[in-house]
JSON list of C-alpha atoms and ligand atoms in Angstrom, two decimals:
[
{"chain": "R", "resi": 1, "resn": "UNK", "atom": "CA", "xyz": [-5.91, -5.05, -37.05]},
{"chain": "R", "resi": 2, "resn": "UNK", "atom": "CA", "xyz": [-9.15, -7.01, -36.07]},
{"chain": "R", "resi": 3, "resn": "UNK", "atom": "CA", "xyz": [-11.14, -6.37, -38.90]},
{"chain": "R", "resi": 4, "resn": "UNK", "atom": "CA", "xyz": [-15.30, -6.78, -38.72]},
{"chain": "R", "resi": 5, "resn": "UNK", "atom": "CA", "xyz": [-17.61, -6.75, -41.27]},
{"chain": "R", "resi": 6, "resn": "UNK", "atom": "CA", "xyz": [-19.02, -3.13, -40.19]},
{"chain": "R", "resi": 7, "resn": "UNK", "atom": "CA", "xyz": [-15.81, -1.72, -38.06]},
{"chain": "R", "resi": 8, "resn": "UNK", "atom": "CA", "xyz": [-12.18, -1.92, -37.68]},
{"chain": "R", "resi": 9, "resn": "UNK", "atom": "CA", "xyz": [-10.53, -2.20, -34.19]},
{"chain": "R", "resi": 10, "resn": "UNK", "atom": "CA", "xyz": [-7.42, 0.07, -33.78]},
{"chain": "R", "resi": 11, "resn": "UNK", "atom": "CA", "xyz": [-5.33, 1.54, -31.46]},
{"chain": "R", "resi": 12, "resn": "UNK", "atom": "CA", "xyz": [-6.14, 5.09, -29.46]},
{"chain": "R", "resi": 13, "resn": "UNK", "atom": "CA", "xyz": [-3.73, 7.83, -28.88]},
{"chain": "R", "resi": 14, "resn": "UNK", "atom": "CA", "xyz": [-3.63, 11.45, -27.86]},
{"chain": "R", "resi": 15, "resn": "UNK", "atom": "CA", "xyz": [-5.79, 12.12, -31.24]},
{"chain": "R", "resi": 16, "resn": "UNK", "atom": "CA", "xyz": [-8.69, 10.66, -30.32]},
{"chain": "R", "resi": 17, "resn": "UNK", "atom": "CA", "xyz": [-8.89, 12.72, -26.60]},
{"chain": "R", "resi": 18, "resn": "UNK", "atom": "CA", "xyz": [-11.20, 15.32, -28.04]},
{"chain": "R", "resi": 19, "resn": "UNK", "atom": "CA", "xyz": [-14.08, 12.54, -28.95]},
{"chain": "R", "resi": 20, "resn": "UNK", "atom": "CA", "xyz": [-13.42, 10.79, -25.85]},
{"chain": "R", "resi": 21, "resn": "UNK", "atom": "CA", "xyz": [-13.87, 14.03, -23.67]},
{"chain": "R", "resi": 22, "resn": "UNK", "atom": "CA", "xyz": [-17.00, 14.42, -25.18]},
{"chain": "R", "resi": 23, "resn": "UNK", "atom": "CA", "xyz": [-18.25, 10.89, -25.00]},
{"chain": "R", "resi": 24, "resn": "UNK", "atom": "CA", "xyz": [-17.39, 10.88, -21.06]},
{"chain": "R", "resi": 25, "resn": "UNK", "atom": "CA", "xyz": [-19.65, 13.90, -20.62]},
{"chain": "R", "resi": 26, "resn": "UNK", "atom": "CA", "xyz": [-22.41, 12.96, -22.47]},
{"chain": "R", "resi": 27, "resn": "UNK", "atom": "CA", "xyz": [-25.05, 11.81, -19.58]},
{"chain": "R", "resi": 28, "resn": "UNK", "atom": "CA", "xyz": [-26.90, 9.69, -22.48]},
{"chain": "R", "resi": 29, "resn": "UNK", "atom": "CA", "xyz": [-23.80, 7.86, -23.22]},
{"chain": "R", "resi": 30, "resn": "UNK", "atom": "CA", "xyz": [-22.88, 7.13, -19.80]},
{"chain": "R", "resi": 31, "resn": "UNK", "atom": "CA", "xyz": [-26.06, 6.45, -18.65]},
{"chain": "R", "resi": 32, "resn": "UNK", "atom": "CA", "xyz": [-24.99, 2.79, -17.26]},
{"chain": "R", "resi": 33, "resn": "UNK", "atom": "CA", "xyz": [-21.64, 3.36, -17.15]},
{"chain": "R", "resi": 34, "resn": "UNK", "atom": "CA", "xyz": [-19.01, 3.70, -14.43]},
{"chain": "R", "resi": 35, "resn": "UNK", "atom": "CA", "xyz": [-18.06, 7.38, -14.14]},
{"chain": "R", "resi": 36, "resn": "UNK", "atom": "CA", "xyz": [-15.00, 8.81, -12.61]},
{"chain": "R", "resi": 37, "resn": "UNK", "atom": "CA", "xyz": [-15.07, 12.80, -11.35]},
{"chain": "R", "resi": 38, "resn": "UNK", "atom": "CA", "xyz": [-14.77, 15.21, -14.34]},
{"chain": "R", "resi": 39, "resn": "UNK", "atom": "CA", "xyz": [-11.78, 15.64, -16.26]},
{"chain": "R", "resi": 40, "resn": "UNK", "atom": "CA", "xyz": [-10.29, 18.12, -18.68]},
{"chain": "R", "resi": 41, "resn": "UNK", "atom": "CA", "xyz": [-9.69, 17.29, -22.34]},
{"chain": "R", "resi": 42, "resn": "UNK", "atom": "CA", "xyz": [-6.08, 17.96, -21.75]},
{"chain": "R", "resi": 43, "resn": "UNK", "atom": "CA", "xyz": [-6.21, 15.30, -18.72]},
{"chain": "R", "resi": 44, "resn": "UNK", "atom": "CA", "xyz": [-7.38, 12.95, -21.48]},
{"chain": "R", "resi": 45, "resn": "UNK", "atom": "CA", "xyz": [-4.93, 13.70, -24.01]},
{"chain": "R", "resi": 46, "resn": "UNK", "atom": "CA", "xyz": [-1.86, 13.52, -21.31]},
{"chain": "R", "resi": 47, "resn": "UNK", "atom": "CA", "xyz": [-3.37, 10.12, -20.31]},
{"chain": "R", "resi": 48, "resn": "UNK", "atom": "CA", "xyz": [-3.56, 8.85, -24.06]},
{"chain": "R", "resi": 49, "resn": "UNK", "atom": "CA", "xyz": [-0.20, 9.82, -24.53]},
{"chain": "R", "resi": 50, "resn": "UNK", "atom": "CA", "xyz": [1.30, 8.48, -21.42]},
{"chain": "R", "resi": 51, "resn": "UNK", "atom": "CA", "xyz": [-0.62, 5.07, -21.53]},
{"chain": "R", "resi": 52, "resn": "UNK", "atom": "CA", "xyz": [1.55, 1.81, -22.01]},
{"chain": "R", "resi": 53, "resn": "UNK", "atom": "CA", "xyz": [0.87, 0.37, -25.50]},
{"chain": "R", "resi": 54, "resn": "UNK", "atom": "CA", "xyz": [-1.67, -2.18, -26.21]},
{"chain": "R", "resi": 55, "resn": "UNK", "atom": "CA", "xyz": [-0.42, -5.76, -24.35]},
{"chain": "R", "resi": 56, "resn": "UNK", "atom": "CA", "xyz": [-2.31, -9.10, -23.61]},
{"chain": "R", "resi": 57, "resn": "UNK", "atom": "CA", "xyz": [-3.64, -8.24, -20.43]},
{"chain": "R", "resi": 58, "resn": "UNK", "atom": "CA", "xyz": [-4.40, -4.50, -21.26]},
{"chain": "R", "resi": 59, "resn": "UNK", "atom": "CA", "xyz": [-6.11, -4.05, -24.43]},
{"chain": "R", "resi": 60, "resn": "UNK", "atom": "CA", "xyz": [-7.68, -0.82, -25.81]},
{"chain": "R", "resi": 61, "resn": "UNK", "atom": "CA", "xyz": [-9.01, -0.38, -29.19]},
{"chain": "R", "resi": 62, "resn": "UNK", "atom": "CA", "xyz": [-10.69, 2.31, -30.97]},
{"chain": "R", "resi": 63, "resn": "UNK", "atom": "CA", "xyz": [-13.88, 1.17, -32.84]},
{"chain": "R", "resi": 64, "resn": "UNK", "atom": "CA", "xyz": [-13.97, 2.70, -36.38]},
{"chain": "R", "resi": 65, "resn": "UNK", "atom": "CA", "xyz": [-16.58, 2.52, -38.90]},
{"chain": "R", "resi": 66, "resn": "UNK", "atom": "CA", "xyz": [-15.72, 1.05, -41.97]},
{"chain": "R", "resi": 67, "resn": "UNK", "atom": "CA", "xyz": [-18.06, 3.15, -44.22]},
{"chain": "R", "resi": 68, "resn": "UNK", "atom": "CA", "xyz": [-16.78, 6.64, -43.45]},
{"chain": "R", "resi": 69, "resn": "UNK", "atom": "CA", "xyz": [-13.65, 5.90, -40.86]},
{"chain": "R", "resi": 70, "resn": "UNK", "atom": "CA", "xyz": [-15.28, 7.49, -37.98]},
{"chain": "R", "resi": 71, "resn": "UNK", "atom": "CA", "xyz": [-14.41, 6.52, -34.17]},
{"chain": "R", "resi": 72, "resn": "UNK", "atom": "CA", "xyz": [-17.30, 5.59, -32.51]},
{"chain": "R", "resi": 73, "resn": "UNK", "atom": "CA", "xyz": [-16.43, 4.03, -29.62]},
{"chain": "R", "resi": 74, "resn": "UNK", "atom": "CA", "xyz": [-13.90, 1.96, -27.61]},
{"chain": "R", "resi": 75, "resn": "UNK", "atom": "CA", "xyz": [-13.75, -1.55, -26.59]},
{"chain": "R", "resi": 76, "resn": "UNK", "atom": "CA", "xyz": [-11.30, -3.13, -23.93]},
{"chain": "R", "resi": 77, "resn": "UNK", "atom": "CA", "xyz": [-10.18, -6.22, -23.04]},
{"chain": "R", "resi": 78, "resn": "UNK", "atom": "CA", "xyz": [-8.34, -6.61, -19.75]},
{"chain": "R", "resi": 79, "resn": "UNK", "atom": "CA", "xyz": [-6.67, -8.70, -16.98]},
{"chain": "R", "resi": 80, "resn": "UNK", "atom": "CA", "xyz": [-6.06, -11.57, -19.33]},
{"chain": "R", "resi": 81, "resn": "UNK", "atom": "CA", "xyz": [-3.55, -13.85, -17.90]},
{"chain": "R", "resi": 82, "resn": "UNK", "atom": "CA", "xyz": [-2.17, -16.82, -20.28]},
{"chain": "R", "resi": 83, "resn": "UNK", "atom": "CA", "xyz": [-2.25, -19.34, -17.44]},
{"chain": "R", "resi": 84, "resn": "UNK", "atom": "CA", "xyz": [-6.24, -18.80, -16.96]},
{"chain": "R", "resi": 85, "resn": "UNK", "atom": "CA", "xyz": [-7.26, -17.80, -20.21]},
{"chain": "R", "resi": 86, "resn": "UNK", "atom": "CA", "xyz": [-10.21, -15.49, -19.20]},
{"chain": "R", "resi": 87, "resn": "UNK", "atom": "CA", "xyz": [-10.44, -11.81, -19.80]},
{"chain": "R", "resi": 88, "resn": "UNK", "atom": "CA", "xyz": [-13.11, -9.02, -19.11]},
{"chain": "R", "resi": 89, "resn": "UNK", "atom": "CA", "xyz": [-14.66, -7.03, -21.72]},
{"chain": "R", "resi": 90, "resn": "UNK", "atom": "CA", "xyz": [-15.88, -3.51, -21.74]},
{"chain": "R", "resi": 91, "resn": "UNK", "atom": "CA", "xyz": [-17.59, -1.41, -24.88]},
{"chain": "R", "resi": 92, "resn": "UNK", "atom": "CA", "xyz": [-19.25, 1.60, -25.45]},
{"chain": "R", "resi": 93, "resn": "UNK", "atom": "CA", "xyz": [-20.19, 3.59, -28.30]},
{"chain": "R", "resi": 94, "resn": "UNK", "atom": "CA", "xyz": [-19.93, 7.48, -27.78]},
{"chain": "R", "resi": 95, "resn": "UNK", "atom": "CA", "xyz": [-21.32, 8.83, -31.18]},
{"chain": "R", "resi": 96, "resn": "UNK", "atom": "CA", "xyz": [-24.89, 8.23, -30.68]},
{"chain": "R", "resi": 97, "resn": "UNK", "atom": "CA", "xyz": [-25.95, 8.97, -34.01]},
{"chain": "R", "resi": 98, "resn": "UNK", "atom": "CA", "xyz": [-24.57, 5.17, -34.81]},
{"chain": "R", "resi": 99, "resn": "UNK", "atom": "CA", "xyz": [-26.58, 3.69, -32.45]},
{"chain": "R", "resi": 100, "resn": "UNK", "atom": "CA", "xyz": [-28.97, 0.78, -33.07]},
{"chain": "R", "resi": 101, "resn": "UNK", "atom": "CA", "xyz": [-27.67, 0.00, -36.82]},
{"chain": "R", "resi": 102, "resn": "UNK", "atom": "CA", "xyz": [-25.58, -3.38, -35.45]},
{"chain": "R", "resi": 103, "resn": "UNK", "atom": "CA", "xyz": [-21.77, -1.75, -34.87]},
{"chain": "R", "resi": 104, "resn": "UNK", "atom": "CA", "xyz": [-21.79, -2.70, -31.35]},
{"chain": "R", "resi": 105, "resn": "UNK", "atom": "CA", "xyz": [-22.92, -6.14, -32.19]},
{"chain": "R", "resi": 106, "resn": "UNK", "atom": "CA", "xyz": [-20.13, -6.42, -34.97]},
{"chain": "R", "resi": 107, "resn": "UNK", "atom": "CA", "xyz": [-17.53, -4.91, -32.42]},
{"chain": "R", "resi": 108, "resn": "UNK", "atom": "CA", "xyz": [-18.09, -7.48, -29.98]},
{"chain": "R", "resi": 109, "resn": "UNK", "atom": "CA", "xyz": [-18.01, -10.41, -32.57]},
{"chain": "R", "resi": 110, "resn": "UNK", "atom": "CA", "xyz": [-14.91, -8.80, -33.41]},
{"chain": "R", "resi": 111, "resn": "UNK", "atom": "CA", "xyz": [-13.28, -8.37, -30.68]},
{"chain": "R", "resi": 112, "resn": "UNK", "atom": "CA", "xyz": [-14.53, -11.81, -29.06]},
{"chain": "R", "resi": 113, "resn": "UNK", "atom": "CA", "xyz": [-13.00, -13.60, -32.24]},
{"chain": "R", "resi": 114, "resn": "UNK", "atom": "CA", "xyz": [-9.63, -11.75, -31.84]},
{"chain": "R", "resi": 115, "resn": "UNK", "atom": "CA", "xyz": [-9.76, -13.07, -28.11]},
{"chain": "R", "resi": 116, "resn": "UNK", "atom": "CA", "xyz": [-10.30, -16.59, -28.75]},
{"chain": "R", "resi": 117, "resn": "UNK", "atom": "CA", "xyz": [-8.41, -17.05, -32.05]},
{"chain": "R", "resi": 118, "resn": "UNK", "atom": "CA", "xyz": [-5.14, -14.78, -31.42]},
{"chain": "R", "resi": 119, "resn": "UNK", "atom": "CA", "xyz": [-5.38, -14.56, -27.90]},
{"chain": "R", "resi": 120, "resn": "UNK", "atom": "CA", "xyz": [-6.07, -17.77, -27.32]},
{"chain": "R", "resi": 121, "resn": "UNK", "atom": "CA", "xyz": [-8.54, -17.20, -24.48]},
{"chain": "R", "resi": 122, "resn": "UNK", "atom": "CA", "xyz": [-10.90, -19.67, -23.32]},
{"chain": "R", "resi": 123, "resn": "UNK", "atom": "CA", "xyz": [-13.65, -17.28, -21.80]},
{"chain": "R", "resi": 124, "resn": "UNK", "atom": "CA", "xyz": [-14.78, -13.18, -22.09]},
{"chain": "R", "resi": 125, "resn": "UNK", "atom": "CA", "xyz": [-16.57, -11.89, -19.02]},
{"chain": "R", "resi": 126, "resn": "UNK", "atom": "CA", "xyz": [-18.37, -8.85, -18.25]},
{"chain": "R", "resi": 127, "resn": "UNK", "atom": "CA", "xyz": [-21.02, -7.08, -16.34]},
{"chain": "R", "resi": 128, "resn": "UNK", "atom": "CA", "xyz": [-23.81, -4.91, -16.94]},
{"chain": "R", "resi": 129, "resn": "UNK", "atom": "CA", "xyz": [-26.65, -3.14, -15.25]},
{"chain": "R", "resi": 130, "resn": "UNK", "atom": "CA", "xyz": [-29.90, -4.94, -15.37]},
{"chain": "R", "resi": 131, "resn": "UNK", "atom": "CA", "xyz": [-31.87, -1.71, -16.75]},
{"chain": "R", "resi": 132, "resn": "UNK", "atom": "CA", "xyz": [-29.54, -1.81, -19.91]},
{"chain": "R", "resi": 133, "resn": "UNK", "atom": "CA", "xyz": [-31.86, -3.71, -22.17]},
{"chain": "R", "resi": 134, "resn": "UNK", "atom": "CA", "xyz": [-29.77, -2.53, -25.16]},
{"chain": "R", "resi": 135, "resn": "UNK", "atom": "CA", "xyz": [-26.47, -3.75, -24.19]},
{"chain": "R", "resi": 136, "resn": "UNK", "atom": "CA", "xyz": [-27.60, -6.99, -22.59]},
{"chain": "R", "resi": 137, "resn": "UNK", "atom": "CA", "xyz": [-29.50, -7.37, -26.31]},
{"chain": "R", "resi": 138, "resn": "UNK", "atom": "CA", "xyz": [-26.04, -7.03, -28.00]},
{"chain": "R", "resi": 139, "resn": "UNK", "atom": "CA", "xyz": [-24.78, -9.66, -25.41]},
{"chain": "R", "resi": 140, "resn": "UNK", "atom": "CA", "xyz": [-26.83, -12.23, -25.88]},
{"chain": "R", "resi": 141, "resn": "UNK", "atom": "CA", "xyz": [-26.84, -11.94, -29.71]},
{"chain": "R", "resi": 142, "resn": "UNK", "atom": "CA", "xyz": [-23.33, -12.92, -29.81]},
{"chain": "R", "resi": 143, "resn": "UNK", "atom": "CA", "xyz": [-23.85, -15.70, -27.31]},
{"chain": "R", "resi": 144, "resn": "UNK", "atom": "CA", "xyz": [-23.31, -14.32, -23.82]},
{"chain": "R", "resi": 145, "resn": "UNK", "atom": "CA", "xyz": [-25.34, -16.12, -20.92]},
{"chain": "R", "resi": 146, "resn": "UNK", "atom": "CA", "xyz": [-26.24, -14.42, -17.71]},
{"chain": "R", "resi": 147, "resn": "UNK", "atom": "CA", "xyz": [-24.14, -16.50, -14.87]},
{"chain": "R", "resi": 148, "resn": "UNK", "atom": "CA", "xyz": [-25.27, -14.19, -11.46]},
{"chain": "R", "resi": 149, "resn": "UNK", "atom": "CA", "xyz": [-26.78, -11.34, -10.48]},
{"chain": "R", "resi": 150, "resn": "UNK", "atom": "CA", "xyz": [-24.79, -8.83, -8.24]},
{"chain": "R", "resi": 151, "resn": "UNK", "atom": "CA", "xyz": [-27.51, -7.05, -5.92]},
{"chain": "R", "resi": 152, "resn": "UNK", "atom": "CA", "xyz": [-26.96, -3.08, -5.75]},
{"chain": "R", "resi": 153, "resn": "UNK", "atom": "CA", "xyz": [-23.72, -2.49, -7.03]},
{"chain": "R", "resi": 154, "resn": "UNK", "atom": "CA", "xyz": [-24.41, 0.14, -9.23]},
{"chain": "R", "resi": 155, "resn": "UNK", "atom": "CA", "xyz": [-25.59, 3.51, -7.93]},
{"chain": "R", "resi": 156, "resn": "UNK", "atom": "CA", "xyz": [-27.05, 6.33, -10.46]},
{"chain": "R", "resi": 157, "resn": "UNK", "atom": "CA", "xyz": [-29.03, 9.74, -9.41]},
{"chain": "R", "resi": 158, "resn": "UNK", "atom": "CA", "xyz": [-29.38, 8.09, -6.23]},
{"chain": "R", "resi": 159, "resn": "UNK", "atom": "CA", "xyz": [-30.92, 4.56, -6.93]},
{"chain": "R", "resi": 160, "resn": "UNK", "atom": "CA", "xyz": [-29.11, 1.37, -6.49]},
{"chain": "R", "resi": 161, "resn": "UNK", "atom": "CA", "xyz": [-29.54, -1.00, -9.48]},
{"chain": "R", "resi": 162, "resn": "UNK", "atom": "CA", "xyz": [-28.04, -4.93, -9.64]},
{"chain": "R", "resi": 163, "resn": "UNK", "atom": "CA", "xyz": [-25.70, -6.08, -12.46]},
{"chain": "R", "resi": 164, "resn": "UNK", "atom": "CA", "xyz": [-25.67, -9.13, -14.35]},
{"chain": "R", "resi": 165, "resn": "UNK", "atom": "CA", "xyz": [-22.34, -10.99, -14.60]},
{"chain": "R", "resi": 166, "resn": "UNK", "atom": "CA", "xyz": [-22.24, -12.59, -18.33]},
{"chain": "R", "resi": 167, "resn": "UNK", "atom": "CA", "xyz": [-20.08, -15.12, -20.26]},
{"chain": "R", "resi": 168, "resn": "UNK", "atom": "CA", "xyz": [-18.98, -16.50, -23.19]},
{"chain": "R", "resi": 169, "resn": "UNK", "atom": "CA", "xyz": [-17.06, -19.75, -23.66]},
{"chain": "R", "resi": 170, "resn": "UNK", "atom": "CA", "xyz": [-15.17, -19.72, -26.97]},
{"chain": "R", "resi": 171, "resn": "UNK", "atom": "CA", "xyz": [-17.23, -22.40, -28.34]},
{"chain": "R", "resi": 172, "resn": "UNK", "atom": "CA", "xyz": [-20.38, -20.25, -28.07]},
{"chain": "R", "resi": 173, "resn": "UNK", "atom": "CA", "xyz": [-19.88, -17.03, -30.08]},
{"chain": "R", "resi": 174, "resn": "UNK", "atom": "CA", "xyz": [-22.22, -16.67, -32.65]},
{"chain": "I", "resi": 201, "resn": "COA", "atom": "C1", "xyz": [-25.48, -0.45, -25.72]},
{"chain": "I", "resi": 201, "resn": "COA", "atom": "C2", "xyz": [-24.62, -0.23, -27.41]},
{"chain": "I", "resi": 201, "resn": "COA", "atom": "C3", "xyz": [-23.54, -0.88, -26.93]},
{"chain": "I", "resi": 201, "resn": "COA", "atom": "C4", "xyz": [-25.62, -0.68, -28.20]},
{"chain": "I", "resi": 201, "resn": "COA", "atom": "O1", "xyz": [-24.90, -0.36, -29.32]},
{"chain": "I", "resi": 201, "resn": "COA", "atom": "P1", "xyz": [-25.52, -0.69, -30.81]},
{"chain": "I", "resi": 201, "resn": "COA", "atom": "O2", "xyz": [-24.58, -0.33, -31.56]},
{"chain": "I", "resi": 201, "resn": "COA", "atom": "O3", "xyz": [-26.75, 0.58, -30.69]},
{"chain": "I", "resi": 201, "resn": "COA", "atom": "O4", "xyz": [-26.09, -1.86, -30.93]},
{"chain": "I", "resi": 201, "resn": "COA", "atom": "P2", "xyz": [-26.69, -2.76, -31.98]},
{"chain": "I", "resi": 201, "resn": "COA", "atom": "O5", "xyz": [-27.24, -2.08, -32.92]},
{"chain": "I", "resi": 201, "resn": "COA", "atom": "O6", "xyz": [-25.38, -3.59, -32.43]},
{"chain": "I", "resi": 201, "resn": "COA", "atom": "O7", "xyz": [-27.90, -3.72, -31.33]},
{"chain": "I", "resi": 201, "resn": "COA", "atom": "C5", "xyz": [-28.62, -3.06, -30.56]},
{"chain": "I", "resi": 201, "resn": "COA", "atom": "C6", "xyz": [-29.57, -4.38, -30.30]},
{"chain": "I", "resi": 201, "resn": "COA", "atom": "O8", "xyz": [-30.41, -4.16, -28.92]},
{"chain": "I", "resi": 201, "resn": "COA", "atom": "C7", "xyz": [-31.77, -3.49, -29.13]},
{"chain": "I", "resi": 201, "resn": "COA", "atom": "N1", "xyz": [-32.42, -2.60, -28.53]},
{"chain": "I", "resi": 201, "resn": "COA", "atom": "C8", "xyz": [-32.21, -1.45, -28.31]},
{"chain": "I", "resi": 201, "resn": "COA", "atom": "N2", "xyz": [-32.74, -0.66, -27.64]},
{"chain": "I", "resi": 201, "resn": "COA", "atom": "C9", "xyz": [-33.60, -1.62, -26.44]},
{"chain": "I", "resi": 201, "resn": "COA", "atom": "C10", "xyz": [-34.20, -1.36, -25.39]},
{"chain": "I", "resi": 201, "resn": "COA", "atom": "N3", "xyz": [-34.51, -0.55, -24.80]},
{"chain": "I", "resi": 201, "resn": "COA", "atom": "N4", "xyz": [-34.62, -2.79, -25.19]},
{"chain": "I", "resi": 201, "resn": "COA", "atom": "C11", "xyz": [-34.51, -3.89, -25.54]},
{"chain": "I", "resi": 201, "resn": "COA", "atom": "N5", "xyz": [-33.87, -4.03, -27.02]},
{"chain": "I", "resi": 201, "resn": "COA", "atom": "C12", "xyz": [-33.14, -3.11, -27.05]},
{"chain": "I", "resi": 201, "resn": "COA", "atom": "C13", "xyz": [-31.98, -3.65, -30.92]},
{"chain": "I", "resi": 201, "resn": "COA", "atom": "O9", "xyz": [-33.43, -3.83, -30.99]},
{"chain": "I", "resi": 201, "resn": "COA", "atom": "C14", "xyz": [-30.70, -4.51, -31.18]},
{"chain": "I", "resi": 201, "resn": "COA", "atom": "O10", "xyz": [-31.50, -5.58, -31.18]},
{"chain": "I", "resi": 201, "resn": "COA", "atom": "P3", "xyz": [-31.91, -6.12, -32.55]},
{"chain": "I", "resi": 201, "resn": "COA", "atom": "O11", "xyz": [-30.68, -6.53, -33.37]},
{"chain": "I", "resi": 201, "resn": "COA", "atom": "O12", "xyz": [-32.00, -7.51, -32.13]},
{"chain": "I", "resi": 201, "resn": "COA", "atom": "O13", "xyz": [-32.72, -5.43, -32.87]},
{"chain": "I", "resi": 201, "resn": "COA", "atom": "C15", "xyz": [-24.76, 1.38, -27.31]},
{"chain": "I", "resi": 201, "resn": "COA", "atom": "O14", "xyz": [-26.06, 2.17, -27.13]},
{"chain": "I", "resi": 201, "resn": "COA", "atom": "C16", "xyz": [-23.84, 2.17, -26.50]},
{"chain": "I", "resi": 201, "resn": "COA", "atom": "O15", "xyz": [-22.58, 2.20, -26.33]},
{"chain": "I", "resi": 201, "resn": "COA", "atom": "N6", "xyz": [-24.51, 2.80, -25.43]},
{"chain": "I", "resi": 201, "resn": "COA", "atom": "C17", "xyz": [-23.86, 3.67, -23.96]},
{"chain": "I", "resi": 201, "resn": "COA", "atom": "C18", "xyz": [-22.85, 2.85, -23.36]},
{"chain": "I", "resi": 201, "resn": "COA", "atom": "C19", "xyz": [-23.16, 1.30, -22.70]},
{"chain": "I", "resi": 201, "resn": "COA", "atom": "O16", "xyz": [-24.48, 1.71, -22.29]},
{"chain": "I", "resi": 201, "resn": "COA", "atom": "N7", "xyz": [-22.48, 0.42, -22.75]},
{"chain": "I", "resi": 201, "resn": "COA", "atom": "C20", "xyz": [-22.05, -0.49, -22.46]},
{"chain": "I", "resi": 201, "resn": "COA", "atom": "C21", "xyz": [-22.43, -1.11, -20.85]},
{"chain": "I", "resi": 201, "resn": "COA", "atom": "S1", "xyz": [-22.15, -2.45, -20.22]}
]
């Protein structure tokens, strides 16, 4: 299992459905995240039970705080292809009491190191809403650089927002 200084990353399952449902229905957590139509906790449990096991091109890992074993968020590495060596990353911490303590930064370093060293990726990319300053700070801290601006691609509360595409090469991880 990918192990960091503050977190460990582990597979998720139906037992995590309650936490996932709670995070996905917290407006503060979801402020700058892509949202879907509302769903029930039973639907989340079914989705977790039926989800194929983690694989090279579709990796979903729970972020667990080493200090107390609490599941605090999740990270995804998707669309990796061996021929291309590039994957897309998504992260969020649903447990707000763990924000601002370095957990996301450590989880980012841990998943990127895993991607580069174990999966032999060359590059990791992500997109982030320009207004999401905390997330952008985390990405910059680990070495991501802005590569482009997507104009008015994220809609929230009746307003359009721009997003940055960011990228990290294997040699740039800090
Ligand atoms: C964004 C998020 C991942 C950050 O997680 P975290 O564990 O609090 O992050 P860390 O503690 O590792 O680092 C946060 C950094 O952002 C900074 N920060 C926090 N709020 C900020 C703000 N409003 N403006 C600028 N910087 C900010 C902190 O000072 C810290 O930087 P520092 O170490 O230089 O002081 C987490 O808050 C989260 O999941 N939010 C909701 C979902 C989300 O937005 N996910 C990302 C989608 S792209």
